[in-house]
């Protein structure tokens, strides 16, 4: 039986195991999908070496960037993004070859095309981690302008939450929460946006999908903004991961 799994630090929020278990049952696939919470990504290589049935893994917060030095090759999208959420494990003649991919990029790109319902404009990406990097690459491919927003890091294309102002919010049409804030069980957390300037001209996309309605989504709705959570994106990136694991 082939085995797949999800590696991250805290996985209580994840629906990935539920998604793949249902898929395997519905399609009569002899495989299993496990959650593999790890406090240290350094354990990854030992896990792969010890489990001969493991054929592929998904990678989530906070290891999407940290896992890269352990891999033997990266897809062009993963290399450009600097983040990996899917690893294909090759085993041949007792040797391992680990290949990294990023399915968040095409999944988010598809979500924007289907749901944003607006031409490319200015987006704010909340966060600077691996998920935020994938969102940035997707928006770049869709020819959106964007700025990343951070609590502490500042660079030419990254601004502080404290510097968000009315003029910038008036120019912005898409706001993406690419942080884990609001994820179960910390459902009352939310990025510190100046909510008085969020309105019906904005589309708020939350990569978080558990709970289905985060505080970020709820406050956006209260201000008249259109919203979407990350559940459909999760399904899309999972489907893409499955194709990668089963490609020649």
JSON list of C-alpha atoms in Angstrom, two decimals:
[
{"chain": "A", "resi": 1, "resn": "UNK", "atom": "CA", "xyz": [0.00, 0.00, 0.00]},
{"chain": "A", "resi": 2, "resn": "UNK", "atom": "CA", "xyz": [1.33, 3.41, -0.96]},
{"chain": "A", "resi": 3, "resn": "UNK", "atom": "CA", "xyz": [1.49, 6.06, 1.71]},
{"chain": "A", "resi": 4, "resn": "UNK", "atom": "CA", "xyz": [1.26, 9.85, 1.55]},
{"chain": "A", "resi": 5, "resn": "UNK", "atom": "CA", "xyz": [1.12, 12.49, 4.23]},
{"chain": "A", "resi": 6, "resn": "UNK", "atom": "CA", "xyz": [1.24, 16.06, 5.46]},
{"chain": "A", "resi": 7, "resn": "UNK", "atom": "CA", "xyz": [4.19, 17.54, 7.34]},
{"chain": "A", "resi": 8, "resn": "UNK", "atom": "CA", "xyz": [3.87, 20.67, 9.45]},
{"chain": "A", "resi": 9, "resn": "UNK", "atom": "CA", "xyz": [4.21, 21.83, 13.02]},
{"chain": "A", "resi": 10, "resn": "UNK", "atom": "CA", "xyz": [0.58, 21.86, 14.16]},
{"chain": "A", "resi": 11, "resn": "UNK", "atom": "CA", "xyz": [-1.95, 19.99, 12.01]},
{"chain": "A", "resi": 12, "resn": "UNK", "atom": "CA", "xyz": [-5.11, 20.08, 14.14]},
{"chain": "A", "resi": 13, "resn": "UNK", "atom": "CA", "xyz": [-6.71, 22.42, 11.62]},
{"chain": "A", "resi": 14, "resn": "UNK", "atom": "CA", "xyz": [-5.96, 20.36, 8.51]},
{"chain": "A", "resi": 15, "resn": "UNK", "atom": "CA", "xyz": [-8.60, 18.81, 6.25]},
{"chain": "A", "resi": 16, "resn": "UNK", "atom": "CA", "xyz": [-5.99, 17.15, 4.01]},
{"chain": "A", "resi": 17, "resn": "UNK", "atom": "CA", "xyz": [-6.27, 13.71, 5.58]},
{"chain": "A", "resi": 18, "resn": "UNK", "atom": "CA", "xyz": [-10.06, 13.82, 5.34]},
{"chain": "A", "resi": 19, "resn": "UNK", "atom": "CA", "xyz": [-9.87, 14.86, 1.68]},
{"chain": "A", "resi": 20, "resn": "UNK", "atom": "CA", "xyz": [-7.46, 12.12, 0.60]},
{"chain": "A", "resi": 21, "resn": "UNK", "atom": "CA", "xyz": [-9.06, 9.40, 2.74]},
{"chain": "A", "resi": 22, "resn": "UNK", "atom": "CA", "xyz": [-12.40, 10.10, 1.06]},
{"chain": "A", "resi": 23, "resn": "UNK", "atom": "CA", "xyz": [-10.74, 10.18, -2.36]},
{"chain": "A", "resi": 24, "resn": "UNK", "atom": "CA", "xyz": [-9.02, 6.83, -1.79]},
{"chain": "A", "resi": 25, "resn": "UNK", "atom": "CA", "xyz": [-12.28, 5.26, -0.59]},
{"chain": "A", "resi": 26, "resn": "UNK", "atom": "CA", "xyz": [-14.43, 6.67, -3.40]},
{"chain": "A", "resi": 27, "resn": "UNK", "atom": "CA", "xyz": [-11.95, 5.66, -6.11]},
{"chain": "A", "resi": 28, "resn": "UNK", "atom": "CA", "xyz": [-10.91, 2.31, -4.58]},
{"chain": "A", "resi": 29, "resn": "UNK", "atom": "CA", "xyz": [-7.27, 3.38, -4.34]},
{"chain": "A", "resi": 30, "resn": "UNK", "atom": "CA", "xyz": [-5.06, 1.22, -2.13]},
{"chain": "A", "resi": 31, "resn": "UNK", "atom": "CA", "xyz": [-3.32, 4.04, -0.30]},
{"chain": "A", "resi": 32, "resn": "UNK", "atom": "CA", "xyz": [-3.38, 5.96, 2.96]},
{"chain": "A", "resi": 33, "resn": "UNK", "atom": "CA", "xyz": [-2.71, 9.55, 3.97]},
{"chain": "A", "resi": 34, "resn": "UNK", "atom": "CA", "xyz": [-1.26, 10.42, 7.37]},
{"chain": "A", "resi": 35, "resn": "UNK", "atom": "CA", "xyz": [-0.79, 13.59, 9.35]},
{"chain": "A", "resi": 36, "resn": "UNK", "atom": "CA", "xyz": [2.83, 13.93, 10.48]},
{"chain": "A", "resi": 37, "resn": "UNK", "atom": "CA", "xyz": [3.16, 16.83, 12.92]},
{"chain": "A", "resi": 38, "resn": "UNK", "atom": "CA", "xyz": [6.83, 17.61, 13.58]},
{"chain": "A", "resi": 39, "resn": "UNK", "atom": "CA", "xyz": [8.41, 20.16, 15.87]},
{"chain": "A", "resi": 40, "resn": "UNK", "atom": "CA", "xyz": [11.54, 20.15, 13.73]},
{"chain": "A", "resi": 41, "resn": "UNK", "atom": "CA", "xyz": [11.77, 19.77, 9.95]},
{"chain": "A", "resi": 42, "resn": "UNK", "atom": "CA", "xyz": [15.20, 18.17, 10.45]},
{"chain": "A", "resi": 43, "resn": "UNK", "atom": "CA", "xyz": [13.26, 14.95, 11.11]},
{"chain": "A", "resi": 44, "resn": "UNK", "atom": "CA", "xyz": [12.03, 14.89, 7.51]},
{"chain": "A", "resi": 45, "resn": "UNK", "atom": "CA", "xyz": [14.90, 12.98, 5.89]},
{"chain": "A", "resi": 46, "resn": "UNK", "atom": "CA", "xyz": [14.84, 10.30, 8.58]},
{"chain": "A", "resi": 47, "resn": "UNK", "atom": "CA", "xyz": [11.08, 9.86, 8.09]},
{"chain": "A", "resi": 48, "resn": "UNK", "atom": "CA", "xyz": [11.48, 9.40, 4.35]},
{"chain": "A", "resi": 49, "resn": "UNK", "atom": "CA", "xyz": [14.38, 6.98, 4.72]},
{"chain": "A", "resi": 50, "resn": "UNK", "atom": "CA", "xyz": [12.61, 4.86, 7.34]},
{"chain": "A", "resi": 51, "resn": "UNK", "atom": "CA", "xyz": [9.20, 4.63, 5.65]},
{"chain": "A", "resi": 52, "resn": "UNK", "atom": "CA", "xyz": [9.67, 2.72, 2.41]},
{"chain": "A", "resi": 53, "resn": "UNK", "atom": "CA", "xyz": [5.96, 3.04, 1.57]},
{"chain": "A", "resi": 54, "resn": "UNK", "atom": "CA", "xyz": [6.01, 6.84, 1.64]},
{"chain": "A", "resi": 55, "resn": "UNK", "atom": "CA", "xyz": [5.66, 8.14, -1.93]},
{"chain": "A", "resi": 56, "resn": "UNK", "atom": "CA", "xyz": [4.88, 11.81, -1.43]},
{"chain": "A", "resi": 57, "resn": "UNK", "atom": "CA", "xyz": [4.12, 14.48, 1.13]},
{"chain": "A", "resi": 58, "resn": "UNK", "atom": "CA", "xyz": [2.45, 17.83, 1.34]},
{"chain": "A", "resi": 59, "resn": "UNK", "atom": "CA", "xyz": [4.22, 20.52, 3.35]},
{"chain": "A", "resi": 60, "resn": "UNK", "atom": "CA", "xyz": [2.52, 23.22, 5.38]},
{"chain": "A", "resi": 61, "resn": "UNK", "atom": "CA", "xyz": [3.31, 25.98, 7.87]},
{"chain": "A", "resi": 62, "resn": "UNK", "atom": "CA", "xyz": [6.02, 26.69, 8.88]},
{"chain": "A", "resi": 63, "resn": "UNK", "atom": "CA", "xyz": [8.20, 24.45, 6.71]},
{"chain": "A", "resi": 64, "resn": "UNK", "atom": "CA", "xyz": [7.46, 25.46, 3.11]},
{"chain": "A", "resi": 65, "resn": "UNK", "atom": "CA", "xyz": [10.76, 27.34, 2.85]},
{"chain": "A", "resi": 66, "resn": "UNK", "atom": "CA", "xyz": [12.78, 25.39, 5.41]},
{"chain": "A", "resi": 67, "resn": "UNK", "atom": "CA", "xyz": [12.39, 22.10, 3.56]},
{"chain": "A", "resi": 68, "resn": "UNK", "atom": "CA", "xyz": [14.07, 23.31, 0.37]},
{"chain": "A", "resi": 69, "resn": "UNK", "atom": "CA", "xyz": [17.72, 22.58, 1.35]},
{"chain": "A", "resi": 70, "resn": "UNK", "atom": "CA", "xyz": [16.75, 18.94, 1.93]},
{"chain": "A", "resi": 71, "resn": "UNK", "atom": "CA", "xyz": [15.48, 18.43, -1.61]},
{"chain": "A", "resi": 72, "resn": "UNK", "atom": "CA", "xyz": [17.40, 17.29, -4.68]},
{"chain": "A", "resi": 73, "resn": "UNK", "atom": "CA", "xyz": [15.52, 19.37, -7.25]},
{"chain": "A", "resi": 74, "resn": "UNK", "atom": "CA", "xyz": [12.81, 22.00, -7.56]},
{"chain": "A", "resi": 75, "resn": "UNK", "atom": "CA", "xyz": [10.21, 22.61, -10.22]},
{"chain": "A", "resi": 76, "resn": "UNK", "atom": "CA", "xyz": [10.55, 25.99, -11.97]},
{"chain": "A", "resi": 77, "resn": "UNK", "atom": "CA", "xyz": [7.55, 27.38, -10.04]},
{"chain": "A", "resi": 78, "resn": "UNK", "atom": "CA", "xyz": [8.90, 26.19, -6.68]},
{"chain": "A", "resi": 79, "resn": "UNK", "atom": "CA", "xyz": [12.32, 27.65, -7.47]},
{"chain": "A", "resi": 80, "resn": "UNK", "atom": "CA", "xyz": [10.81, 30.98, -8.50]},
{"chain": "A", "resi": 81, "resn": "UNK", "atom": "CA", "xyz": [8.55, 31.08, -5.44]},
{"chain": "A", "resi": 82, "resn": "UNK", "atom": "CA", "xyz": [11.14, 29.90, -2.94]},
{"chain": "A", "resi": 83, "resn": "UNK", "atom": "CA", "xyz": [8.55, 27.69, -1.28]},
{"chain": "A", "resi": 84, "resn": "UNK", "atom": "CA", "xyz": [7.50, 24.04, -1.58]},
{"chain": "A", "resi": 85, "resn": "UNK", "atom": "CA", "xyz": [4.20, 22.46, -0.57]},
{"chain": "A", "resi": 86, "resn": "UNK", "atom": "CA", "xyz": [4.51, 19.14, -2.42]},
{"chain": "A", "resi": 87, "resn": "UNK", "atom": "CA", "xyz": [7.37, 16.64, -2.42]},
{"chain": "A", "resi": 88, "resn": "UNK", "atom": "CA", "xyz": [7.58, 13.64, -4.73]},
{"chain": "A", "resi": 89, "resn": "UNK", "atom": "CA", "xyz": [9.72, 10.81, -3.38]},
{"chain": "A", "resi": 90, "resn": "UNK", "atom": "CA", "xyz": [11.64, 8.70, -5.90]},
{"chain": "A", "resi": 91, "resn": "UNK", "atom": "CA", "xyz": [13.25, 5.45, -4.76]},
{"chain": "A", "resi": 92, "resn": "UNK", "atom": "CA", "xyz": [15.55, 3.55, -7.08]},
{"chain": "A", "resi": 93, "resn": "UNK", "atom": "CA", "xyz": [18.29, 1.02, -6.33]},
{"chain": "A", "resi": 94, "resn": "UNK", "atom": "CA", "xyz": [18.27, 1.97, -2.68]},
{"chain": "A", "resi": 95, "resn": "UNK", "atom": "CA", "xyz": [18.73, 5.66, -3.41]},
{"chain": "A", "resi": 96, "resn": "UNK", "atom": "CA", "xyz": [16.38, 8.55, -2.64]},
{"chain": "A", "resi": 97, "resn": "UNK", "atom": "CA", "xyz": [15.65, 11.50, -4.90]},
{"chain": "A", "resi": 98, "resn": "UNK", "atom": "CA", "xyz": [13.36, 14.21, -3.51]},
{"chain": "A", "resi": 99, "resn": "UNK", "atom": "CA", "xyz": [11.62, 16.57, -5.91]},
{"chain": "A", "resi": 100, "resn": "UNK", "atom": "CA", "xyz": [9.89, 19.75, -4.71]},
{"chain": "A", "resi": 101, "resn": "UNK", "atom": "CA", "xyz": [6.86, 21.45, -6.28]},
{"chain": "A", "resi": 102, "resn": "UNK", "atom": "CA", "xyz": [4.50, 24.29, -5.45]},
{"chain": "A", "resi": 103, "resn": "UNK", "atom": "CA", "xyz": [0.83, 23.63, -6.21]},
{"chain": "A", "resi": 104, "resn": "UNK", "atom": "CA", "xyz": [-0.34, 26.64, -4.19]},
{"chain": "A", "resi": 105, "resn": "UNK", "atom": "CA", "xyz": [0.60, 28.94, -7.07]},
{"chain": "A", "resi": 106, "resn": "UNK", "atom": "CA", "xyz": [-1.66, 27.46, -9.79]},
{"chain": "A", "resi": 107, "resn": "UNK", "atom": "CA", "xyz": [-4.41, 26.77, -7.24]},
{"chain": "A", "resi": 108, "resn": "UNK", "atom": "CA", "xyz": [-4.50, 30.38, -6.05]},
{"chain": "A", "resi": 109, "resn": "UNK", "atom": "CA", "xyz": [-4.21, 31.67, -9.60]},
{"chain": "A", "resi": 110, "resn": "UNK", "atom": "CA", "xyz": [-7.30, 29.65, -10.52]},
{"chain": "A", "resi": 111, "resn": "UNK", "atom": "CA", "xyz": [-9.19, 30.99, -7.49]},
{"chain": "A", "resi": 112, "resn": "UNK", "atom": "CA", "xyz": [-8.48, 34.62, -8.40]},
{"chain": "A", "resi": 113, "resn": "UNK", "atom": "CA", "xyz": [-9.59, 34.08, -11.99]},
{"chain": "A", "resi": 114, "resn": "UNK", "atom": "CA", "xyz": [-12.82, 32.36, -10.90]},
{"chain": "A", "resi": 115, "resn": "UNK", "atom": "CA", "xyz": [-13.79, 34.45, -7.88]},
{"chain": "A", "resi": 116, "resn": "UNK", "atom": "CA", "xyz": [-12.25, 37.91, -7.91]},
{"chain": "A", "resi": 117, "resn": "UNK", "atom": "CA", "xyz": [-14.41, 39.05, -10.82]},
{"chain": "A", "resi": 118, "resn": "UNK", "atom": "CA", "xyz": [-12.25, 42.08, -11.48]},
{"chain": "A", "resi": 119, "resn": "UNK", "atom": "CA", "xyz": [-9.37, 43.06, -13.75]},
{"chain": "A", "resi": 120, "resn": "UNK", "atom": "CA", "xyz": [-5.87, 43.03, -12.36]},
{"chain": "A", "resi": 121, "resn": "UNK", "atom": "CA", "xyz": [-5.19, 45.87, -9.95]},
{"chain": "A", "resi": 122, "resn": "UNK", "atom": "CA", "xyz": [-3.43, 46.38, -6.63]},
{"chain": "A", "resi": 123, "resn": "UNK", "atom": "CA", "xyz": [-3.41, 43.61, -4.03]},
{"chain": "A", "resi": 124, "resn": "UNK", "atom": "CA", "xyz": [-2.21, 43.47, -0.45]},
{"chain": "A", "resi": 125, "resn": "UNK", "atom": "CA", "xyz": [-0.71, 40.16, 0.67]},
{"chain": "A", "resi": 126, "resn": "UNK", "atom": "CA", "xyz": [-0.81, 39.82, 4.44]},
{"chain": "A", "resi": 127, "resn": "UNK", "atom": "CA", "xyz": [2.25, 37.83, 5.52]},
{"chain": "A", "resi": 128, "resn": "UNK", "atom": "CA", "xyz": [5.73, 37.08, 4.21]},
{"chain": "A", "resi": 129, "resn": "UNK", "atom": "CA", "xyz": [6.04, 33.30, 4.61]},
{"chain": "A", "resi": 130, "resn": "UNK", "atom": "CA", "xyz": [5.85, 30.44, 2.12]},
{"chain": "A", "resi": 131, "resn": "UNK", "atom": "CA", "xyz": [2.12, 30.82, 1.46]},
{"chain": "A", "resi": 132, "resn": "UNK", "atom": "CA", "xyz": [2.56, 34.56, 0.86]},
{"chain": "A", "resi": 133, "resn": "UNK", "atom": "CA", "xyz": [5.37, 33.84, -1.61]},
{"chain": "A", "resi": 134, "resn": "UNK", "atom": "CA", "xyz": [3.07, 31.53, -3.57]},
{"chain": "A", "resi": 135, "resn": "UNK", "atom": "CA", "xyz": [0.33, 34.17, -3.65]},
{"chain": "A", "resi": 136, "resn": "UNK", "atom": "CA", "xyz": [2.86, 36.75, -4.84]},
{"chain": "A", "resi": 137, "resn": "UNK", "atom": "CA", "xyz": [4.04, 34.50, -7.68]},
{"chain": "A", "resi": 138, "resn": "UNK", "atom": "CA", "xyz": [0.45, 33.78, -8.76]},
{"chain": "A", "resi": 139, "resn": "UNK", "atom": "CA", "xyz": [-0.43, 37.48, -8.79]},
{"chain": "A", "resi": 140, "resn": "UNK", "atom": "CA", "xyz": [2.75, 38.24, -10.71]},
{"chain": "A", "resi": 141, "resn": "UNK", "atom": "CA", "xyz": [1.72, 35.73, -13.37]},
{"chain": "A", "resi": 142, "resn": "UNK", "atom": "CA", "xyz": [-1.73, 37.35, -13.52]},
{"chain": "A", "resi": 143, "resn": "UNK", "atom": "CA", "xyz": [-0.09, 40.80, -13.90]},
{"chain": "A", "resi": 144, "resn": "UNK", "atom": "CA", "xyz": [-1.39, 42.20, -10.62]},
{"chain": "A", "resi": 145, "resn": "UNK", "atom": "CA", "xyz": [0.56, 44.80, -8.70]},
{"chain": "A", "resi": 146, "resn": "UNK", "atom": "CA", "xyz": [0.95, 43.88, -5.06]},
{"chain": "A", "resi": 147, "resn": "UNK", "atom": "CA", "xyz": [2.54, 44.77, -1.78]},
{"chain": "A", "resi": 148, "resn": "UNK", "atom": "CA", "xyz": [3.28, 42.39, 1.07]},
{"chain": "A", "resi": 149, "resn": "UNK", "atom": "CA", "xyz": [2.34, 43.45, 4.59]},
{"chain": "A", "resi": 150, "resn": "UNK", "atom": "CA", "xyz": [4.33, 42.48, 7.67]},
{"chain": "A", "resi": 151, "resn": "UNK", "atom": "CA", "xyz": [4.35, 43.24, 11.38]},
{"chain": "A", "resi": 152, "resn": "UNK", "atom": "CA", "xyz": [8.10, 43.81, 11.45]},
{"chain": "A", "resi": 153, "resn": "UNK", "atom": "CA", "xyz": [9.82, 43.33, 8.07]},
{"chain": "A", "resi": 154, "resn": "UNK", "atom": "CA", "xyz": [10.13, 46.27, 5.72]},
{"chain": "A", "resi": 155, "resn": "UNK", "atom": "CA", "xyz": [11.57, 46.28, 2.19]},
{"chain": "A", "resi": 156, "resn": "UNK", "atom": "CA", "xyz": [10.88, 47.99, -1.15]},
{"chain": "A", "resi": 157, "resn": "UNK", "atom": "CA", "xyz": [7.79, 45.81, -1.69]},
{"chain": "A", "resi": 158, "resn": "UNK", "atom": "CA", "xyz": [6.89, 45.05, 1.94]},
{"chain": "A", "resi": 159, "resn": "UNK", "atom": "CA", "xyz": [5.18, 47.54, 4.21]},
{"chain": "A", "resi": 160, "resn": "UNK", "atom": "CA", "xyz": [4.24, 47.48, 7.86]},
{"chain": "A", "resi": 161, "resn": "UNK", "atom": "CA", "xyz": [0.65, 47.14, 9.07]},
{"chain": "A", "resi": 162, "resn": "UNK", "atom": "CA", "xyz": [1.20, 50.42, 10.88]},
{"chain": "A", "resi": 163, "resn": "UNK", "atom": "CA", "xyz": [1.73, 52.14, 7.52]},
{"chain": "A", "resi": 164, "resn": "UNK", "atom": "CA", "xyz": [-1.55, 51.04, 5.93]},
{"chain": "A", "resi": 165, "resn": "UNK", "atom": "CA", "xyz": [-3.52, 54.21, 5.24]},
{"chain": "A", "resi": 166, "resn": "UNK", "atom": "CA", "xyz": [-6.76, 55.33, 3.64]},
{"chain": "A", "resi": 167, "resn": "UNK", "atom": "CA", "xyz": [-5.17, 56.27, 0.31]},
{"chain": "A", "resi": 168, "resn": "UNK", "atom": "CA", "xyz": [-3.53, 52.86, -0.10]},
{"chain": "A", "resi": 169, "resn": "UNK", "atom": "CA", "xyz": [-6.72, 51.00, 0.84]},
{"chain": "A", "resi": 170, "resn": "UNK", "atom": "CA", "xyz": [-8.68, 53.07, -1.68]},
{"chain": "A", "resi": 171, "resn": "UNK", "atom": "CA", "xyz": [-6.26, 51.94, -4.39]},
{"chain": "A", "resi": 172, "resn": "UNK", "atom": "CA", "xyz": [-6.45, 48.29, -3.31]},
{"chain": "A", "resi": 173, "resn": "UNK", "atom": "CA", "xyz": [-9.06, 45.86, -4.61]},
{"chain": "A", "resi": 174, "resn": "UNK", "atom": "CA", "xyz": [-7.78, 42.46, -3.37]},
{"chain": "A", "resi": 175, "resn": "UNK", "atom": "CA", "xyz": [-6.59, 41.63, 0.16]},
{"chain": "A", "resi": 176, "resn": "UNK", "atom": "CA", "xyz": [-5.21, 38.15, 0.83]},
{"chain": "A", "resi": 177, "resn": "UNK", "atom": "CA", "xyz": [-4.65, 36.73, 4.30]},
{"chain": "A", "resi": 178, "resn": "UNK", "atom": "CA", "xyz": [-1.61, 34.49, 3.79]},
{"chain": "A", "resi": 179, "resn": "UNK", "atom": "CA", "xyz": [-0.90, 34.24, 7.52]},
{"chain": "A", "resi": 180, "resn": "UNK", "atom": "CA", "xyz": [-2.16, 31.47, 9.84]},
{"chain": "A", "resi": 181, "resn": "UNK", "atom": "CA", "xyz": [-4.05, 34.05, 11.92]},
{"chain": "A", "resi": 182, "resn": "UNK", "atom": "CA", "xyz": [-7.61, 32.87, 12.51]},
{"chain": "A", "resi": 183, "resn": "UNK", "atom": "CA", "xyz": [-6.83, 29.17, 12.06]},
{"chain": "A", "resi": 184, "resn": "UNK", "atom": "CA", "xyz": [-8.55, 26.72, 14.42]},
{"chain": "A", "resi": 185, "resn": "UNK", "atom": "CA", "xyz": [-8.28, 26.69, 17.40]},
{"chain": "A", "resi": 186, "resn": "UNK", "atom": "CA", "xyz": [-7.27, 30.39, 17.44]},
{"chain": "A", "resi": 187, "resn": "UNK", "atom": "CA", "xyz": [-10.36, 31.46, 15.53]},
{"chain": "A", "resi": 188, "resn": "UNK", "atom": "CA", "xyz": [-10.60, 34.88, 17.22]},
{"chain": "A", "resi": 189, "resn": "UNK", "atom": "CA", "xyz": [-7.29, 36.10, 15.77]},
{"chain": "A", "resi": 190, "resn": "UNK", "atom": "CA", "xyz": [-7.13, 38.31, 12.69]},
{"chain": "A", "resi": 191, "resn": "UNK", "atom": "CA", "xyz": [-4.56, 40.48, 10.90]},
{"chain": "A", "resi": 192, "resn": "UNK", "atom": "CA", "xyz": [-4.61, 44.05, 12.28]},
{"chain": "A", "resi": 193, "resn": "UNK", "atom": "CA", "xyz": [-6.15, 45.83, 9.30]},
{"chain": "A", "resi": 194, "resn": "UNK", "atom": "CA", "xyz": [-7.60, 49.35, 9.48]},
{"chain": "A", "resi": 195, "resn": "UNK", "atom": "CA", "xyz": [-11.13, 48.03, 9.05]},
{"chain": "A", "resi": 196, "resn": "UNK", "atom": "CA", "xyz": [-12.69, 51.49, 8.81]},
{"chain": "A", "resi": 197, "resn": "UNK", "atom": "CA", "xyz": [-11.35, 51.67, 5.24]},
{"chain": "A", "resi": 198, "resn": "UNK", "atom": "CA", "xyz": [-12.50, 48.21, 4.09]},
{"chain": "A", "resi": 199, "resn": "UNK", "atom": "CA", "xyz": [-15.69, 48.34, 2.02]},
{"chain": "A", "resi": 200, "resn": "UNK", "atom": "CA", "xyz": [-17.71, 46.94, -0.89]},
{"chain": "A", "resi": 201, "resn": "UNK", "atom": "CA", "xyz": [-14.89, 47.75, -3.31]},
{"chain": "A", "resi": 202, "resn": "UNK", "atom": "CA", "xyz": [-12.67, 45.07, -1.77]},
{"chain": "A", "resi": 203, "resn": "UNK", "atom": "CA", "xyz": [-12.43, 41.31, -2.26]},
{"chain": "A", "resi": 204, "resn": "UNK", "atom": "CA", "xyz": [-10.99, 39.54, 0.80]},
{"chain": "A", "resi": 205, "resn": "UNK", "atom": "CA", "xyz": [-9.47, 36.10, 0.29]},
{"chain": "A", "resi": 206, "resn": "UNK", "atom": "CA", "xyz": [-8.43, 34.05, 3.32]},
{"chain": "A", "resi": 207, "resn": "UNK", "atom": "CA", "xyz": [-6.13, 31.08, 2.74]},
{"chain": "A", "resi": 208, "resn": "UNK", "atom": "CA", "xyz": [-7.42, 29.75, 6.07]},
{"chain": "A", "resi": 209, "resn": "UNK", "atom": "CA", "xyz": [-10.34, 27.32, 5.63]},
{"chain": "A", "resi": 210, "resn": "UNK", "atom": "CA", "xyz": [-10.87, 26.02, 9.18]},
{"chain": "A", "resi": 211, "resn": "UNK", "atom": "CA", "xyz": [-13.04, 27.59, 10.49]},
{"chain": "A", "resi": 212, "resn": "UNK", "atom": "CA", "xyz": [-14.98, 28.29, 7.27]},
{"chain": "A", "resi": 213, "resn": "UNK", "atom": "CA", "xyz": [-15.67, 31.85, 8.41]},
{"chain": "A", "resi": 214, "resn": "UNK", "atom": "CA", "xyz": [-12.69, 33.43, 10.12]},
{"chain": "A", "resi": 215, "resn": "UNK", "atom": "CA", "xyz": [-12.77, 36.76, 11.91]},
{"chain": "A", "resi": 216, "resn": "UNK", "atom": "CA", "xyz": [-11.01, 38.21, 8.84]},
{"chain": "A", "resi": 217, "resn": "UNK", "atom": "CA", "xyz": [-13.87, 37.00, 6.60]},
{"chain": "A", "resi": 218, "resn": "UNK", "atom": "CA", "xyz": [-16.56, 38.00, 9.08]},
{"chain": "A", "resi": 219, "resn": "UNK", "atom": "CA", "xyz": [-15.28, 41.55, 9.48]},
{"chain": "A", "resi": 220, "resn": "UNK", "atom": "CA", "xyz": [-14.95, 41.88, 5.72]},
{"chain": "A", "resi": 221, "resn": "UNK", "atom": "CA", "xyz": [-18.57, 40.86, 5.22]},
{"chain": "A", "resi": 222, "resn": "UNK", "atom": "CA", "xyz": [-19.70, 43.31, 7.89]},
{"chain": "A", "resi": 223, "resn": "UNK", "atom": "CA", "xyz": [-18.04, 46.09, 5.88]},
{"chain": "A", "resi": 224, "resn": "UNK", "atom": "CA", "xyz": [-19.67, 45.00, 2.62]},
{"chain": "A", "resi": 225, "resn": "UNK", "atom": "CA", "xyz": [-16.63, 43.33, 1.05]},
{"chain": "A", "resi": 226, "resn": "UNK", "atom": "CA", "xyz": [-16.87, 40.17, -1.05]},
{"chain": "A", "resi": 227, "resn": "UNK", "atom": "CA", "xyz": [-15.05, 37.24, 0.56]},
{"chain": "A", "resi": 228, "resn": "UNK", "atom": "CA", "xyz": [-13.79, 33.70, 0.07]},
{"chain": "A", "resi": 229, "resn": "UNK", "atom": "CA", "xyz": [-12.03, 31.20, 2.30]},
{"chain": "A", "resi": 230, "resn": "UNK", "atom": "CA", "xyz": [-9.30, 28.78, 1.22]},
{"chain": "A", "resi": 231, "resn": "UNK", "atom": "CA", "xyz": [-11.21, 25.48, 1.07]},
{"chain": "A", "resi": 232, "resn": "UNK", "atom": "CA", "xyz": [-11.60, 25.36, -2.71]},
{"chain": "A", "resi": 233, "resn": "UNK", "atom": "CA", "xyz": [-7.94, 26.27, -3.05]},
{"chain": "A", "resi": 234, "resn": "UNK", "atom": "CA", "xyz": [-7.03, 23.40, -0.72]},
{"chain": "A", "resi": 235, "resn": "UNK", "atom": "CA", "xyz": [-8.93, 20.97, -2.93]},
{"chain": "A", "resi": 236, "resn": "UNK", "atom": "CA", "xyz": [-7.29, 22.31, -6.08]},
{"chain": "A", "resi": 237, "resn": "UNK", "atom": "CA", "xyz": [-3.76, 22.12, -4.73]},
{"chain": "A", "resi": 238, "resn": "UNK", "atom": "CA", "xyz": [-4.48, 18.61, -3.40]},
{"chain": "A", "resi": 239, "resn": "UNK", "atom": "CA", "xyz": [-5.65, 17.48, -6.85]},
{"chain": "A", "resi": 240, "resn": "UNK", "atom": "CA", "xyz": [-2.49, 18.91, -8.39]},
{"chain": "A", "resi": 241, "resn": "UNK", "atom": "CA", "xyz": [-0.35, 17.16, -5.75]},
{"chain": "A", "resi": 242, "resn": "UNK", "atom": "CA", "xyz": [-2.00, 13.84, -6.58]},
{"chain": "A", "resi": 243, "resn": "UNK", "atom": "CA", "xyz": [-1.20, 14.30, -10.28]},
{"chain": "A", "resi": 244, "resn": "UNK", "atom": "CA", "xyz": [2.44, 15.04, -9.44]},
{"chain": "A", "resi": 245, "resn": "UNK", "atom": "CA", "xyz": [2.79, 11.98, -7.20]},
{"chain": "A", "resi": 246, "resn": "UNK", "atom": "CA", "xyz": [1.36, 9.74, -9.91]},
{"chain": "A", "resi": 247, "resn": "UNK", "atom": "CA", "xyz": [3.13, 11.18, -12.93]},
{"chain": "A", "resi": 248, "resn": "UNK", "atom": "CA", "xyz": [5.96, 9.15, -14.54]}
]
